[in-house]
Short mmCIF file of C-alpha atoms and ligand atoms in Angstrom, two decimals:
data_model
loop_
_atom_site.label_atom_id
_atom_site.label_comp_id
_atom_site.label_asym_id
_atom_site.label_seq_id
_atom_site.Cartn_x
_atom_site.Cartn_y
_atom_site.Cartn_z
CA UNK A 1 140.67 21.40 231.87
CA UNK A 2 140.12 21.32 235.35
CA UNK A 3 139.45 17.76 237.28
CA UNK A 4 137.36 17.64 240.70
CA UNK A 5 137.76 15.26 243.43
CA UNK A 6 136.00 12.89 242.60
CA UNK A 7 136.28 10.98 246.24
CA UNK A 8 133.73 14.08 246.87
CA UNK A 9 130.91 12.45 244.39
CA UNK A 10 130.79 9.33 246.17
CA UNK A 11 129.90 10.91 249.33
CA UNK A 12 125.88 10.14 250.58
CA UNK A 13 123.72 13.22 249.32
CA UNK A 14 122.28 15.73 251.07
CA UNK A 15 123.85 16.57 255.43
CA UNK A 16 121.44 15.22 257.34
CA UNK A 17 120.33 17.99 259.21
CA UNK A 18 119.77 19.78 255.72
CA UNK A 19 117.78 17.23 255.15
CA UNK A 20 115.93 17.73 259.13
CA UNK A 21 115.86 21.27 258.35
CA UNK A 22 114.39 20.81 255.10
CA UNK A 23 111.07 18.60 256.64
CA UNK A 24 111.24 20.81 259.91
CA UNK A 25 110.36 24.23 256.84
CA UNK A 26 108.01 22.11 255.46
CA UNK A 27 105.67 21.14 257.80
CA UNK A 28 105.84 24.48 259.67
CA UNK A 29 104.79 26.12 256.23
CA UNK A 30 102.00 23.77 256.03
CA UNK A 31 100.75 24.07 259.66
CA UNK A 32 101.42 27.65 260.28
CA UNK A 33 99.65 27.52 263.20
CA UNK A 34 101.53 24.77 265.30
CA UNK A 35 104.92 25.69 267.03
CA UNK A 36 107.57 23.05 266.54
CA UNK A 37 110.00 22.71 269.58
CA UNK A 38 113.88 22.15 268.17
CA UNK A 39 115.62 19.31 270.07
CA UNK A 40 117.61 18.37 267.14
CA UNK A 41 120.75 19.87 266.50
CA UNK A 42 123.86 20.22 269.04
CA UNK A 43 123.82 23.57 269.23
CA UNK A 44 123.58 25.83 272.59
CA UNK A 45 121.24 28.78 273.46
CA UNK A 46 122.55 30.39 276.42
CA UNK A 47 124.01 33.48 275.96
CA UNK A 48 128.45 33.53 276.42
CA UNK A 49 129.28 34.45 280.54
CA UNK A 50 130.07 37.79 282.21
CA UNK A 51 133.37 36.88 282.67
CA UNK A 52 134.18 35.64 278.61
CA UNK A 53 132.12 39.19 277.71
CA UNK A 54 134.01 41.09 280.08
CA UNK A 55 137.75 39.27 278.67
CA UNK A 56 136.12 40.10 275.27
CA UNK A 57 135.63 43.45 275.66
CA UNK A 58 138.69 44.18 277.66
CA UNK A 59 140.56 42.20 274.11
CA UNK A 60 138.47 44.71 271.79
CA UNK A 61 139.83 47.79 273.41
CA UNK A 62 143.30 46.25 273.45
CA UNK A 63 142.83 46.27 269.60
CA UNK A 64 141.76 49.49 268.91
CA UNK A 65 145.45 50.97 270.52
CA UNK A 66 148.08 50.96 268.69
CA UNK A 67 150.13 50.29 271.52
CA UNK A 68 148.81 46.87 272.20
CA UNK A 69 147.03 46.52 268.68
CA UNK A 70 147.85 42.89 267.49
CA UNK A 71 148.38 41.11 264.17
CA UNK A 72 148.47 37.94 262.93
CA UNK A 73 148.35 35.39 266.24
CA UNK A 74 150.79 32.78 266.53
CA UNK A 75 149.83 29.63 263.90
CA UNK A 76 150.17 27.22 267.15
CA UNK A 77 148.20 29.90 269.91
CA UNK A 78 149.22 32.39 272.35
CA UNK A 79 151.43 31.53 274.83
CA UNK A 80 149.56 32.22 277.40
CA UNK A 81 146.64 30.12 276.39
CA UNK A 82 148.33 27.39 275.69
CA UNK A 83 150.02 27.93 279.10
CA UNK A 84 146.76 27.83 280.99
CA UNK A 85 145.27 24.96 278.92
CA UNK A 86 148.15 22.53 279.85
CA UNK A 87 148.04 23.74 283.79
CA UNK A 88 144.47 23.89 284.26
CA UNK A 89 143.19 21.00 281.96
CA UNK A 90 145.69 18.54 282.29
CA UNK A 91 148.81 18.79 284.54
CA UNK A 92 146.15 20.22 287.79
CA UNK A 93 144.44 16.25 286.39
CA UNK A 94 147.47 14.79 286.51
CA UNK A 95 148.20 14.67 283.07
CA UNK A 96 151.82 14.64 281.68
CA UNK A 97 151.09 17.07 278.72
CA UNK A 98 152.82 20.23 278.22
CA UNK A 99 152.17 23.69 276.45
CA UNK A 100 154.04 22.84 273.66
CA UNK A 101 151.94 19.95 272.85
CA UNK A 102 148.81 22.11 272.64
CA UNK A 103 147.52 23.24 269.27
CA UNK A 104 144.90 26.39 269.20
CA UNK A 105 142.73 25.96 266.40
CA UNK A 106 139.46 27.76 265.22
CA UNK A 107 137.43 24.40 266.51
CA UNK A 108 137.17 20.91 267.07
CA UNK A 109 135.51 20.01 263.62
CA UNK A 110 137.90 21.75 261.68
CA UNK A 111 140.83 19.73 263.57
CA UNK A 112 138.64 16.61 263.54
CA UNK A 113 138.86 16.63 260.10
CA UNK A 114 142.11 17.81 258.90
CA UNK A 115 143.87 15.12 261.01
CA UNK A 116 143.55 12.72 258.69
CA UNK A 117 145.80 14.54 256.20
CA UNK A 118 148.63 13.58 258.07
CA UNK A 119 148.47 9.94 257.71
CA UNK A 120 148.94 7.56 254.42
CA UNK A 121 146.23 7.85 251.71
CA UNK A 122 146.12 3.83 252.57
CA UNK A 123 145.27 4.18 256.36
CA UNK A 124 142.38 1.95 257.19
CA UNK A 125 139.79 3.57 260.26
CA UNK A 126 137.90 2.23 262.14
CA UNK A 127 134.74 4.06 263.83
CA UNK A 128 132.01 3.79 266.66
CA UNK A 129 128.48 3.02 264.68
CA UNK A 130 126.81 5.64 265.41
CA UNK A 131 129.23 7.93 265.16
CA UNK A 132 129.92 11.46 264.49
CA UNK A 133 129.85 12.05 260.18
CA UNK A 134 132.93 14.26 259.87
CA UNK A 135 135.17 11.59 261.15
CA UNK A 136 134.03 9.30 258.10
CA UNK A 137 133.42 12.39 255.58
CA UNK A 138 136.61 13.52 256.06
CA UNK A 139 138.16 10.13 254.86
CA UNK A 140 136.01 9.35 252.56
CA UNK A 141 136.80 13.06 250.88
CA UNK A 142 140.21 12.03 251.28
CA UNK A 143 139.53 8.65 248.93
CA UNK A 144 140.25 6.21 252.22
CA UNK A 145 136.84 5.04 252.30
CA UNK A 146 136.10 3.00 249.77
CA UNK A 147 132.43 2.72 247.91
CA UNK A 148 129.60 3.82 249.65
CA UNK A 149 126.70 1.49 249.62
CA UNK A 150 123.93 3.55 249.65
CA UNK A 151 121.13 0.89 250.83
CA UNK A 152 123.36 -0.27 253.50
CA UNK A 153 124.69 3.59 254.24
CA UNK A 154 128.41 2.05 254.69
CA UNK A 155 131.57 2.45 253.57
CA UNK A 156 133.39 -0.72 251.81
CA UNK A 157 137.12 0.58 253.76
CA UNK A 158 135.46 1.57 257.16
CA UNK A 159 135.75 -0.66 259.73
CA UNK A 160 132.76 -0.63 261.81
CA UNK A 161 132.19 -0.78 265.86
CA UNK A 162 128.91 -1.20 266.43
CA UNK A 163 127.66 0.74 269.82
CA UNK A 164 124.11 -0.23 271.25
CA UNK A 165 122.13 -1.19 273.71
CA UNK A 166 123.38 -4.86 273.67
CA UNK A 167 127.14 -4.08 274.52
CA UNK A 168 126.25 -1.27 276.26
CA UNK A 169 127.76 0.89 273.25
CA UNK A 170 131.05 0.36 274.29
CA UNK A 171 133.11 -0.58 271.17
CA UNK A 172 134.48 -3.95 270.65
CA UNK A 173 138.09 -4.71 269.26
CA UNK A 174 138.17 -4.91 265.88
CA UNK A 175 138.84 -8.27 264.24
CA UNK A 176 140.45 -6.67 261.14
CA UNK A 177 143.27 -4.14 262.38
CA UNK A 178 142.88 -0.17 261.95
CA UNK A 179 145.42 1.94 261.77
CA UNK A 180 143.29 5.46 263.28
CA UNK A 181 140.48 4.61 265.65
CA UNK A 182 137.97 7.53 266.35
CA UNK A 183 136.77 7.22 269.79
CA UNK A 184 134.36 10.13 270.93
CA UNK A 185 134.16 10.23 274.61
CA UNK A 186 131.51 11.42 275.75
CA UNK A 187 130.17 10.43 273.06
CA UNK A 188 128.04 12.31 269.99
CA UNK A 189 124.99 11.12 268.84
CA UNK A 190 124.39 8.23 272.20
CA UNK A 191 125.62 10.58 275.18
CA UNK A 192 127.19 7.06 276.31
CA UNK A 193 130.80 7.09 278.14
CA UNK A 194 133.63 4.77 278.67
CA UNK A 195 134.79 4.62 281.80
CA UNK A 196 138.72 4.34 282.93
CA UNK A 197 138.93 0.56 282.39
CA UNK A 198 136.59 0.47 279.14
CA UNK A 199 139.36 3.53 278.09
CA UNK A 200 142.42 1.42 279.10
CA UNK A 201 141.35 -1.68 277.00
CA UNK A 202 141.32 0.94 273.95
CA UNK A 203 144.97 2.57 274.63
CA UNK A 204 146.42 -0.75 275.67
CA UNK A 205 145.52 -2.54 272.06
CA UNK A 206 146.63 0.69 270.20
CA UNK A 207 149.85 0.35 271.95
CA UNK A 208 150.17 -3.14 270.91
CA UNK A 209 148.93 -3.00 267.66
CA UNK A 210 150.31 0.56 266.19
CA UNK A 211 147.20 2.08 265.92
CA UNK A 212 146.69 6.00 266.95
CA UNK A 213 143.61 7.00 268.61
CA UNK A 214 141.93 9.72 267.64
CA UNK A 215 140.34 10.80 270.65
CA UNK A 216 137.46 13.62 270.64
CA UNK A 217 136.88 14.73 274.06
CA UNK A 218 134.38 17.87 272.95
CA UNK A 219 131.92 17.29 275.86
CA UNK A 220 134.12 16.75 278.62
CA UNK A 221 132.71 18.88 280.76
CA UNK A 222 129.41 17.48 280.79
CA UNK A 223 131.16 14.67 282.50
CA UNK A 224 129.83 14.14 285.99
CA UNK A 225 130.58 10.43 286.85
CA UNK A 226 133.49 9.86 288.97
CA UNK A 227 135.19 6.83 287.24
CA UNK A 228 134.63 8.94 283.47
CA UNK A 229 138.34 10.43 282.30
CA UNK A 230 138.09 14.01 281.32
CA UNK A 231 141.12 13.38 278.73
CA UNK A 232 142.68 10.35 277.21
CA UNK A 233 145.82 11.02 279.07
CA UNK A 234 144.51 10.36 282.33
CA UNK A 235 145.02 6.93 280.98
CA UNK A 236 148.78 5.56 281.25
CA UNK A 237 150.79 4.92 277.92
CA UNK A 238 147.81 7.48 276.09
CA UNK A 239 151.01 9.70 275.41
CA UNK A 240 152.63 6.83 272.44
CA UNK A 241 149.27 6.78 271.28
CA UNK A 242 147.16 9.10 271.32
CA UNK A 243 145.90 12.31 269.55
CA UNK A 244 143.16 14.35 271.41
CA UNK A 245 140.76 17.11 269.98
CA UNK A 246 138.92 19.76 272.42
CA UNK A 247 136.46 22.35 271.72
CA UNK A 248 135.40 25.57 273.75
CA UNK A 249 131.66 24.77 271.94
CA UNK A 250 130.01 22.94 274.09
CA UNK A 251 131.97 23.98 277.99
CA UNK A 252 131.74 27.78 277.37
CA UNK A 253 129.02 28.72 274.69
CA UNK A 254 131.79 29.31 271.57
CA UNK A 255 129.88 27.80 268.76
CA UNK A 256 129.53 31.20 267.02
CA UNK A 257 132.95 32.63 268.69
CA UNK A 258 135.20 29.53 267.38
CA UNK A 259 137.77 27.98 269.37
CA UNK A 260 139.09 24.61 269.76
CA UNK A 261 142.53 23.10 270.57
CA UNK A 262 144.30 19.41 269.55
CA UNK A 263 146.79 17.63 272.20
CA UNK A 264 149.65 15.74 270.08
CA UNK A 265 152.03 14.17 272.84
CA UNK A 266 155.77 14.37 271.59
CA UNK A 267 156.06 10.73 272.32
CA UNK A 268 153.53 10.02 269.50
CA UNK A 269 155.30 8.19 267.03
CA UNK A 270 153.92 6.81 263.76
CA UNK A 271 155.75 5.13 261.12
CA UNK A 272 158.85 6.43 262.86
CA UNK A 273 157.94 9.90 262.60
CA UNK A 274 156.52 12.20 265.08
CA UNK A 275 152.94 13.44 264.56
CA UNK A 276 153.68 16.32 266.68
CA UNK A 277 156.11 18.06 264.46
CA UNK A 278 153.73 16.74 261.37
CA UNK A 279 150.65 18.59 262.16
CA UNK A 280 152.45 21.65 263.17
CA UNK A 281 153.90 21.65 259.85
CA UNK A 282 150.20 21.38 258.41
CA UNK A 283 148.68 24.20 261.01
CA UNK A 284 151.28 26.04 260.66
CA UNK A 285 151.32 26.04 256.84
CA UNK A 286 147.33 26.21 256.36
CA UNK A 287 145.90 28.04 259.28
CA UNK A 288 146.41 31.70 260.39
CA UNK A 289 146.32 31.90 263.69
CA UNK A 290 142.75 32.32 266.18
CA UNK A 291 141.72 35.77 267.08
CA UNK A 292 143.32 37.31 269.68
CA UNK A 293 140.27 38.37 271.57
CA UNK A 294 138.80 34.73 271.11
CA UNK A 295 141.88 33.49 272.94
CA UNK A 296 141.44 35.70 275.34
CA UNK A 297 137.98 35.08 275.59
CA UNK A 298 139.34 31.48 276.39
CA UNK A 299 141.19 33.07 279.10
CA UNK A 300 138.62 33.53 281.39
CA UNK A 301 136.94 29.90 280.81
CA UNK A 302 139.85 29.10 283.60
CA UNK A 303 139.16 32.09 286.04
CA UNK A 304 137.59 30.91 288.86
CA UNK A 305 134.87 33.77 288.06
CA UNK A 306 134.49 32.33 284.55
CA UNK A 307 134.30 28.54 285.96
CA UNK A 308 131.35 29.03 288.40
CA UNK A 309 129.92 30.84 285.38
CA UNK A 310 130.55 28.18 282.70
CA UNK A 311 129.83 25.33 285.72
CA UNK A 312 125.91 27.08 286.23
CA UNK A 313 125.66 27.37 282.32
CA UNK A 314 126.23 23.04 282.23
CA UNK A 315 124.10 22.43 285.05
CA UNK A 316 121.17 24.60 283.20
CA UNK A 317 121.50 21.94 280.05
CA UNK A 318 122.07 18.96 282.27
CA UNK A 319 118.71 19.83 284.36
CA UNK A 320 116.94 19.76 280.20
CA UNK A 321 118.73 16.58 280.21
CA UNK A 322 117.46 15.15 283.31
CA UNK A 323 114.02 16.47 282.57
CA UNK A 324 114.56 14.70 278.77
CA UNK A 325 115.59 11.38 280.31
CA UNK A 326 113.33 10.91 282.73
CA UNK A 327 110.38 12.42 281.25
CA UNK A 328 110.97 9.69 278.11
CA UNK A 329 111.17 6.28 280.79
CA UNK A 330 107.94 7.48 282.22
CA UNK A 331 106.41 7.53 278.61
CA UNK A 332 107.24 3.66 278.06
CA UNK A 333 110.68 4.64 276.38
CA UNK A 334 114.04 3.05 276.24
CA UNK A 335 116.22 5.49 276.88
CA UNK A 336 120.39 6.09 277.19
CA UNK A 337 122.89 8.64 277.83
CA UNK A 338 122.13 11.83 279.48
CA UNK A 339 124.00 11.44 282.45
CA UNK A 340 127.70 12.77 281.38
CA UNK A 341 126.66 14.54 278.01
CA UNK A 342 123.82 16.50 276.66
CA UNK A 343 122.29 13.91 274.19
CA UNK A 344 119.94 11.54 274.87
CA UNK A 345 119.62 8.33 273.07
CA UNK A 346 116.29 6.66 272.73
CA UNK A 347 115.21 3.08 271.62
CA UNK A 348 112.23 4.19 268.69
CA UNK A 349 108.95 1.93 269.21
CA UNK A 350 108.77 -1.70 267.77
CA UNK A 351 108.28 -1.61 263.73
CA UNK A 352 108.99 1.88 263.24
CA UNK A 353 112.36 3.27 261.49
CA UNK A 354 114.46 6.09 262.81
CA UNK A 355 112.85 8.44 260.42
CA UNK A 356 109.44 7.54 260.25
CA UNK A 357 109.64 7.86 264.23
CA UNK A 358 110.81 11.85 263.05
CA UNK A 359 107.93 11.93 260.95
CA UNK A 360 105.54 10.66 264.02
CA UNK A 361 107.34 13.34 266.67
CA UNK A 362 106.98 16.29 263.90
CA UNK A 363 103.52 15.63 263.11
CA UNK A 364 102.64 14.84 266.41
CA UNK A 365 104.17 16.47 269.27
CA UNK A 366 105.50 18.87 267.03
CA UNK A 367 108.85 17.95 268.58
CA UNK A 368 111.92 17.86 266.25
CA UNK A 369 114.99 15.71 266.97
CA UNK A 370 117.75 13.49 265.09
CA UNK A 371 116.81 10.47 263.57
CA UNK A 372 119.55 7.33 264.45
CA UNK A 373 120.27 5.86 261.09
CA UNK A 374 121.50 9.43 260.22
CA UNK A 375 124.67 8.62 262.07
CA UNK A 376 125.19 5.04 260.99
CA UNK A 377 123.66 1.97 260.28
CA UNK A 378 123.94 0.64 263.62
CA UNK A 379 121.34 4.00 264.65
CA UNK A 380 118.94 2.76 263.16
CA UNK A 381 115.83 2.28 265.45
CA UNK A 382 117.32 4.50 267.56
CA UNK A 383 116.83 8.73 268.06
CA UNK A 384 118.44 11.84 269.00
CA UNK A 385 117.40 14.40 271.07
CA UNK A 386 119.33 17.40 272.84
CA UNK A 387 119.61 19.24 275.98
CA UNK A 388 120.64 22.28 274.58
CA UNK A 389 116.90 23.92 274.48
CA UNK A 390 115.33 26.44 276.98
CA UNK A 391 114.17 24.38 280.11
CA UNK A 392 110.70 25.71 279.45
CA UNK A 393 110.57 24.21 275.68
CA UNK A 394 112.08 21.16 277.04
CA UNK A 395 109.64 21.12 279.46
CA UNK A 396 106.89 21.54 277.45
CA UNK A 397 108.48 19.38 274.53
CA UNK A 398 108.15 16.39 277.09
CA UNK A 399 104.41 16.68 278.04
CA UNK A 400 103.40 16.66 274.12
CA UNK A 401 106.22 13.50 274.06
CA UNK A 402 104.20 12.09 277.06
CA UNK A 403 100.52 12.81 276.20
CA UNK A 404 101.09 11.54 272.65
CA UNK A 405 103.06 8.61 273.46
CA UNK A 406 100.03 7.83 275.00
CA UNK A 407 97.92 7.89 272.39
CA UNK A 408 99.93 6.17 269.89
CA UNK A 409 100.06 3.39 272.07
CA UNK A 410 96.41 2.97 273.10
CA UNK A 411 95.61 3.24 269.14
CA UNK A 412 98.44 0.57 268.70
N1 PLP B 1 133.14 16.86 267.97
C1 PLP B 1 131.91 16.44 268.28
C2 PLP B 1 131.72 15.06 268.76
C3 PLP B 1 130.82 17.30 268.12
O1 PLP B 1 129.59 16.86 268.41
C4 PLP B 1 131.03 18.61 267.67
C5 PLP B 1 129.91 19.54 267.48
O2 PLP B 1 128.77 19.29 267.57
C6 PLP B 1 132.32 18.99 267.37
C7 PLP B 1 133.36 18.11 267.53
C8 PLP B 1 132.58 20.35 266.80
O3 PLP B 1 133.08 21.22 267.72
P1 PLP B 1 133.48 22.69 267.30
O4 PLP B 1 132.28 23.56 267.48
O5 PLP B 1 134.60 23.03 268.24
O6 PLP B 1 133.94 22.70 265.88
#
């Protein structure tokens, strides 16, 4: 008889944005009539560039010849993307990382949560709270978590690092030591950074303690602050310990194309072995390879065509950002992030829990977003919401926010 994982019963029940879905169905079934603006989920809404269509196309045609026709790609990526990546996104930053070091994958989630299968069964983490879920999902399917304490919503082997407003969310040293750290940078759900120095503090004690950062660096290029790093290797002595995970989701409008790519330094050494030949052992022995004309899409991410393109597509979500941010202070709210990523993080009024504040924006503005406590204990009180709508729902989305906000607060 067959056994199942049983690592996968403990895990909390239903996703949460099945669960956002789920209400969002609900109350538009019920009040057919109202029009419920989506600020929720991460995902975009502008269409891919010229330049990626034209690379695609140009790929599609390549395909249908048999003289250029290709097959399986190589497990590790093209050459030639993994050529550009290294030149254009780290050694033209003045980062010491090489082709060779570059993994193409199918995405950053995918790679995000493999990487743990490299690493002992008995590897303690340690995470940002809020954070990310498939950082602790992974390990927890993986049976490094612990119990889940379901009133609580933690893990009994997670070590937590507790990000808000009074440390600024930058992350603490642990007391108790990890042995993988997931940093997120900009970071998913606050749209908070570390800067260089915050950064430095993080690779210096993994150095020192043994620890290998996990570094997800999927919204780089919402980064506009100066003193930000684009990579983890910008900082010195990243390459002994460090592991970084990029997506082309969020820079060039991939979510539905797939692509994504994982930096393992050479140097990184773990237990006297080096990760680098590990996890191309496990990609090479469990993944097949990204489409050829997705790479090549990829291609023209680093044309200077495809840049401007890519560059006007960021500034479009960073304007729904702006208009987010600042449209949120002038209603009375608390508000965070915004300025180097495309989430906004806000403080939920006094006495009201992440959710029921959901319920309130549903029902009210009809505005949907992401309730805190859905990525962590230390969310609670806080909210979600995304730049990654039209500018004209945002807009609209923040003059319900603001009218409403109003109200609420002259009924009390
Ligand atoms: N990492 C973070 C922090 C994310 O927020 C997301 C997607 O929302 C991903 C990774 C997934 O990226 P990809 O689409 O490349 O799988």
């Amino acid at each position: 008889m067959g056994k199942v994982n049983e690592n996968y019963l403990k895990l909390p029940g239903s996703y949460l944005f099945s669960r956002i879905g789920k209400k969002i169905r609900d109350y538009e079934a019920a009040n057919p009539a109202r029009s419920v603006i989506r600020l929720g989920i991460g995902d975009v809404t502008q269409p891919l560039a010229p330049a990626i269509i034209k690379a695609m196309h140009e790929a599609v045609d390549e395909m249908g010849r048999a003289e250029t026709f290709r097959g399986y790609a190589p497990d590790l990526g093209y050459g030639f993307l993994r050529e550009e990546i290294a030149k254009k996104d780290y050694q033209d930053r003045g980062c010491p990382i090489e082709a060779d070091e570059i993994f193409v994958s199918d995405g950053a989630k995918s790679d995000c949560g493999n990487i743990q299968e490299i690493f002992s069964p008995d590897s303690r983490i340690a995470v940002c709270d809020p954070v990310y879920p498939v950082y602790v999902d992974s390990n927890a399917m993986a049976g490094r978590t612990g119990e889940y304490d379901e009133k609580a919503g933690i893990w009994s082997n997670v070590i937590y690092m507790p990000c808000m407003a009074s440390n600024h969310f930058v992350p603490e040293l642990p007391r108790e030591k990890p042995d993988l750290i997931y940093l997120c940078n900009p970071n998913n759900p606050t749209g908070t950074t570390l800067n260089r120095e915050q950064l430095r503090v993080w690779v210096d004690y993994a150095n020192r303690s043994g620890a290998v950062i996990l570094y997800d660096a999927a919204y780089e290029a919402y980064i506009s602050t100066e003193d930000v790093p684009h990579s983890i290797f910008e900082i010195p002595g990243a390459r002994t310990c460090a592991i970084e995970f990029r997506s082309f989701s969020k820079n060039a409008g991939f979510t539905g194309v797939r692509l994504g790519f994982t930096v393992i330094p050479k140097d990184l050494i773990c237990d006297g072995v080096a990760l680098h030949g590990l996890w191309a052992r496990r990609h090479g022995t469990k993944f097949n390879g990204a489409p050829y004309v997705v790479q090549k899409a990829a291609m023209a991410v680093y044309s200077d065509e495809g840049r401007d393109q890519l560059a006007h597509q960021v500034s479009v979500y960073m304007r729904n950002a702006k208009v987010i941010y600042e449209g949120l202070a002038q209603a009375g709210y608390e508000v965070y992030g915004g300025v180097d990523a495309p989430y906004i993080w806000l403080k939920v009024p006094d006495g009201m829990t992440s959710w029921e504040f959901f319920d309130w924006l549903l029902e009210g503005p009809n505005v949907a977003g992401t309730p805190g406590s859905g990525f962590g204990p230390s969310g609670e009180g806080y909210f979600r919401l995304t730049a990654f709508g039209t500018y004209e729902n945002t807009v609209e989305a923040m003059r319900r926010i603001k009218e409403q906000s109003g109200d609420r607060a002259r009924r009390g």
